[in-house]
Amino acid sequence: MAFQSTEHYIVSPELALAVNAAVTLEKPLLIKGEPGTGKTRLAEELAASLGRQLLTWPIKSTTKAQHGLYEYDAVSRLRDSQLGSDKVHDISNYIRQGKLWQAFVANERPVLLIDEIDKADIEFPNDLLYELDRMAFFVHETGEEIVAAQRPIVIITSNNEKELPDAFLRRCFFHYIRFPDADLLSQIVAVHFPHIQQQLLSVALEVFFELRELPSLKKKPSTSELLDWLKLLLAEDISPEVLHDSQKKGGLMPMFGALLKNEQDVALVEKLAFMARRR
């Protein structure tokens, strides 16, 4: 297998190399990077390119490692026992498979996405060490051991909001998605807007990168926000000249709400625009 850019998703050579290395080593691929740089989309495109099932496990602050293995529904069993149901005699009727279990018993090697692992409690990654190492776990309620038929391709994403344990990192192949340069961003835009006017794209990228380089910006706009902004510019038929004038004369860019996500950043850009007009 050699994963490369697809019709709908552009990857850097470094990211493609990381994906292929992780698959070869049969290790989870830990992807870090700014929000909106396509970490989740990577797993989707990898599964599509391989023609494999994608199993997505979105992580929340309340997620426990056990949720990925299985959950025992004791409440339903108690209710059924009160109603006299024959189901209560087979405890397996109340075992709900988690995403790891589903990945372990899949007929073909699936792609398992553990999305935004840094949202969970700090102990969450450590609680998965055995299962990711051995590709097996024990179901205490039924006394059976679930062993993976084949190792799933595991993609783990992180927005770098908290540090992950060293023991967990040792078991992963790591890659940090650096923010794309202008050339790579142009390729990404071309996938989504193949008929965009080159002059408009050139001016838009200039405005976009100038915005990202502001030193006091609280939330830098991401690739996904650039695509949203360009979609609005095209929908409103904003010309390159209008965009260029808003940049040179000092002012907020058209449709700025797609790029600026909080009032502090809007106030910062407005202040800089006012200073530019005075000069």
mmCIF file of N, CA and C in Angstrom, residues 36-81:
data_model
loop_
_atom_site.group_PDB
_atom_site.id
_atom_site.type_symbol
_atom_site.label_atom_id
_atom_site.label_comp_id
_atom_site.label_asym_id
_atom_site.label_seq_id
_atom_site.Cartn_x
_atom_site.Cartn_y
_atom_site.Cartn_z
ATOM 1 N N GLY A 36 -8.570 22.177 12.074
ATOM 2 C CA GLY A 36 -8.899 22.606 10.715
ATOM 3 C C GLY A 36 -7.847 22.312 9.679
ATOM 4 N N THR A 37 -6.845 21.484 10.026
ATOM 5 C CA THR A 37 -5.797 21.154 9.056
ATOM 6 C C THR A 37 -6.009 19.792 8.395
ATOM 7 N N GLY A 38 -7.180 19.184 8.598
ATOM 8 C CA GLY A 38 -7.520 17.967 7.862
ATOM 9 C C GLY A 38 -7.125 16.674 8.537
ATOM 10 N N LYS A 39 -6.975 16.670 9.860
ATOM 11 C CA LYS A 39 -6.557 15.444 10.558
ATOM 12 C C LYS A 39 -7.643 14.372 10.476
ATOM 13 N N THR A 40 -8.880 14.763 10.766
ATOM 14 C CA THR A 40 -9.985 13.797 10.701
ATOM 15 C C THR A 40 -10.230 13.351 9.266
ATOM 16 N N ARG A 41 -10.126 14.283 8.342
ATOM 17 C CA ARG A 41 -10.357 13.969 6.925
ATOM 18 C C ARG A 41 -9.346 12.947 6.419
ATOM 19 N N LEU A 42 -8.143 12.941 7.000
ATOM 20 C CA LEU A 42 -7.117 11.980 6.591
ATOM 21 C C LEU A 42 -7.624 10.554 6.733
ATOM 22 N N ALA A 43 -8.214 10.234 7.893
ATOM 23 C CA ALA A 43 -8.719 8.878 8.117
ATOM 24 C C ALA A 43 -9.818 8.530 7.133
ATOM 25 N N GLU A 44 -10.690 9.491 6.851
ATOM 26 C CA GLU A 44 -11.786 9.256 5.911
ATOM 27 C C GLU A 44 -11.259 8.950 4.518
ATOM 28 N N GLU A 45 -10.276 9.736 4.074
ATOM 29 C CA GLU A 45 -9.732 9.534 2.730
ATOM 30 C C GLU A 45 -8.891 8.268 2.648
ATOM 31 N N LEU A 46 -8.185 7.932 3.732
ATOM 32 C CA LEU A 46 -7.401 6.693 3.755
ATOM 33 C C LEU A 46 -8.315 5.481 3.621
ATOM 34 N N ALA A 47 -9.413 5.479 4.381
ATOM 35 C CA ALA A 47 -10.360 4.358 4.298
ATOM 36 C C ALA A 47 -10.971 4.260 2.903
ATOM 37 N N ALA A 48 -11.327 5.422 2.335
ATOM 38 C CA ALA A 48 -11.927 5.420 0.998
ATOM 39 C C ALA A 48 -10.941 4.919 -0.052
ATOM 40 N N SER A 49 -9.682 5.339 0.051
ATOM 41 C CA SER A 49 -8.694 4.945 -0.951
ATOM 42 C C SER A 49 -8.386 3.449 -0.877
ATOM 43 N N LEU A 50 -8.503 2.870 0.322
ATOM 44 C CA LEU A 50 -8.248 1.439 0.485
ATOM 45 C C LEU A 50 -9.495 0.589 0.282
ATOM 46 N N GLY A 51 -10.656 1.267 0.224
ATOM 47 C CA GLY A 51 -11.903 0.530 0.130
ATOM 48 C C GLY A 51 -12.219 -0.234 1.395
ATOM 49 N N ARG A 52 -11.850 0.340 2.552
ATOM 50 C CA ARG A 52 -12.058 -0.322 3.839
ATOM 51 C C ARG A 52 -13.082 0.432 4.682
ATOM 52 N N GLN A 53 -13.631 -0.278 5.646
ATOM 53 C CA GLN A 53 -14.599 0.318 6.562
ATOM 54 C C GLN A 53 -13.899 1.329 7.471
ATOM 55 N N LEU A 54 -14.545 2.460 7.696
ATOM 56 C CA LEU A 54 -14.043 3.460 8.636
ATOM 57 C C LEU A 54 -14.894 3.412 9.894
ATOM 58 N N LEU A 55 -14.235 3.187 11.036
ATOM 59 C CA LEU A 55 -14.892 3.212 12.334
ATOM 60 C C LEU A 55 -14.390 4.445 13.079
ATOM 61 N N THR A 56 -15.305 5.337 13.444
ATOM 62 C CA THR A 56 -14.924 6.603 14.078
ATOM 63 C C THR A 56 -15.345 6.604 15.532
ATOM 64 N N TRP A 57 -14.371 6.862 16.408
ATOM 65 C CA TRP A 57 -14.622 6.958 17.843
ATOM 66 C C TRP A 57 -14.323 8.390 18.272
ATOM 67 N N PRO A 58 -15.329 9.267 18.305
ATOM 68 C CA PRO A 58 -15.103 10.659 18.726
ATOM 69 C C PRO A 58 -14.939 10.734 20.246
ATOM 70 N N ILE A 59 -13.876 11.366 20.698
ATOM 71 C CA ILE A 59 -13.566 11.415 22.119
ATOM 72 C C ILE A 59 -14.100 12.714 22.728
ATOM 73 N N LYS A 60 -14.716 12.585 23.897
ATOM 74 C CA LYS A 60 -15.221 13.727 24.649
ATOM 75 C C LYS A 60 -14.553 13.762 26.021
ATOM 76 N N SER A 61 -14.830 14.812 26.771
ATOM 77 C CA SER A 61 -14.217 14.938 28.094
ATOM 78 C C SER A 61 -14.676 13.835 29.041
ATOM 79 N N THR A 62 -15.843 13.246 28.774
ATOM 80 C CA THR A 62 -16.381 12.192 29.646
ATOM 81 C C THR A 62 -16.074 10.785 29.139
ATOM 82 N N THR A 63 -15.381 10.671 28.013
ATOM 83 C CA THR A 63 -15.113 9.354 27.422
ATOM 84 C C THR A 63 -14.102 8.582 28.256
ATOM 85 N N LYS A 64 -14.386 7.316 28.486
ATOM 86 C CA LYS A 64 -13.474 6.401 29.165
ATOM 87 C C LYS A 64 -12.998 5.342 28.175
ATOM 88 N N ALA A 65 -11.835 4.779 28.434
ATOM 89 C CA ALA A 65 -11.287 3.750 27.550
ATOM 90 C C ALA A 65 -12.244 2.564 27.430
ATOM 91 N N GLN A 66 -12.937 2.254 28.516
ATOM 92 C CA GLN A 66 -13.870 1.132 28.520
ATOM 93 C C GLN A 66 -14.940 1.293 27.453
ATOM 94 N N HIS A 67 -15.339 2.536 27.157
ATOM 95 C CA HIS A 67 -16.372 2.782 26.151
ATOM 96 C C HIS A 67 -15.953 2.254 24.775
ATOM 97 N N GLY A 68 -14.657 2.257 24.501
ATOM 98 C CA GLY A 68 -14.175 1.757 23.220
ATOM 99 C C GLY A 68 -14.156 0.251 23.142
ATOM 100 N N LEU A 69 -14.166 -0.412 24.287
ATOM 101 C CA LEU A 69 -14.173 -1.876 24.321
ATOM 102 C C LEU A 69 -15.618 -2.386 24.278
ATOM 103 N N TYR A 70 -16.343 -2.137 25.356
ATOM 104 C CA TYR A 70 -17.755 -2.533 25.402
ATOM 105 C C TYR A 70 -18.399 -1.840 26.593
ATOM 106 N N GLU A 71 -19.720 -1.848 26.608
ATOM 107 C CA GLU A 71 -20.486 -1.341 27.743
ATOM 108 C C GLU A 71 -21.523 -2.383 28.133
ATOM 109 N N TYR A 72 -21.663 -2.572 29.427
ATOM 110 C CA TYR A 72 -22.658 -3.502 29.969
ATOM 111 C C TYR A 72 -23.874 -2.703 30.415
ATOM 112 N N ASP A 73 -25.020 -3.002 29.823
ATOM 113 C CA ASP A 73 -26.257 -2.267 30.091
ATOM 114 C C ASP A 73 -27.022 -2.951 31.224
ATOM 115 N N ALA A 74 -26.592 -2.666 32.442
ATOM 116 C CA ALA A 74 -27.219 -3.292 33.609
ATOM 117 C C ALA A 74 -28.645 -2.785 33.824
ATOM 118 N N VAL A 75 -28.913 -1.549 33.446
ATOM 119 C CA VAL A 75 -30.259 -0.985 33.636
ATOM 120 C C VAL A 75 -31.283 -1.728 32.797
ATOM 121 N N SER A 76 -30.931 -1.991 31.527
ATOM 122 C CA SER A 76 -31.868 -2.718 30.663
ATOM 123 C C SER A 76 -32.104 -4.141 31.170
ATOM 124 N N ARG A 77 -31.048 -4.752 31.705
ATOM 125 C CA ARG A 77 -31.204 -6.115 32.220
ATOM 126 C C ARG A 77 -32.114 -6.132 33.446
ATOM 127 N N LEU A 78 -31.958 -5.135 34.311
ATOM 128 C CA LEU A 78 -32.825 -5.052 35.479
ATOM 129 C C LEU A 78 -34.273 -4.842 35.064
ATOM 130 N N ARG A 79 -34.486 -3.977 34.081
ATOM 131 C CA ARG A 79 -35.853 -3.725 33.619
ATOM 132 C C ARG A 79 -36.468 -4.986 33.021
ATOM 133 N N ASP A 80 -35.672 -5.709 32.211
ATOM 134 C CA ASP A 80 -36.191 -6.930 31.587
ATOM 135 C C ASP A 80 -36.493 -8.005 32.628
ATOM 136 N N SER A 81 -35.677 -8.055 33.684
ATOM 137 C CA SER A 81 -35.931 -9.043 34.747
ATOM 138 C C SER A 81 -37.235 -8.734 35.475
#
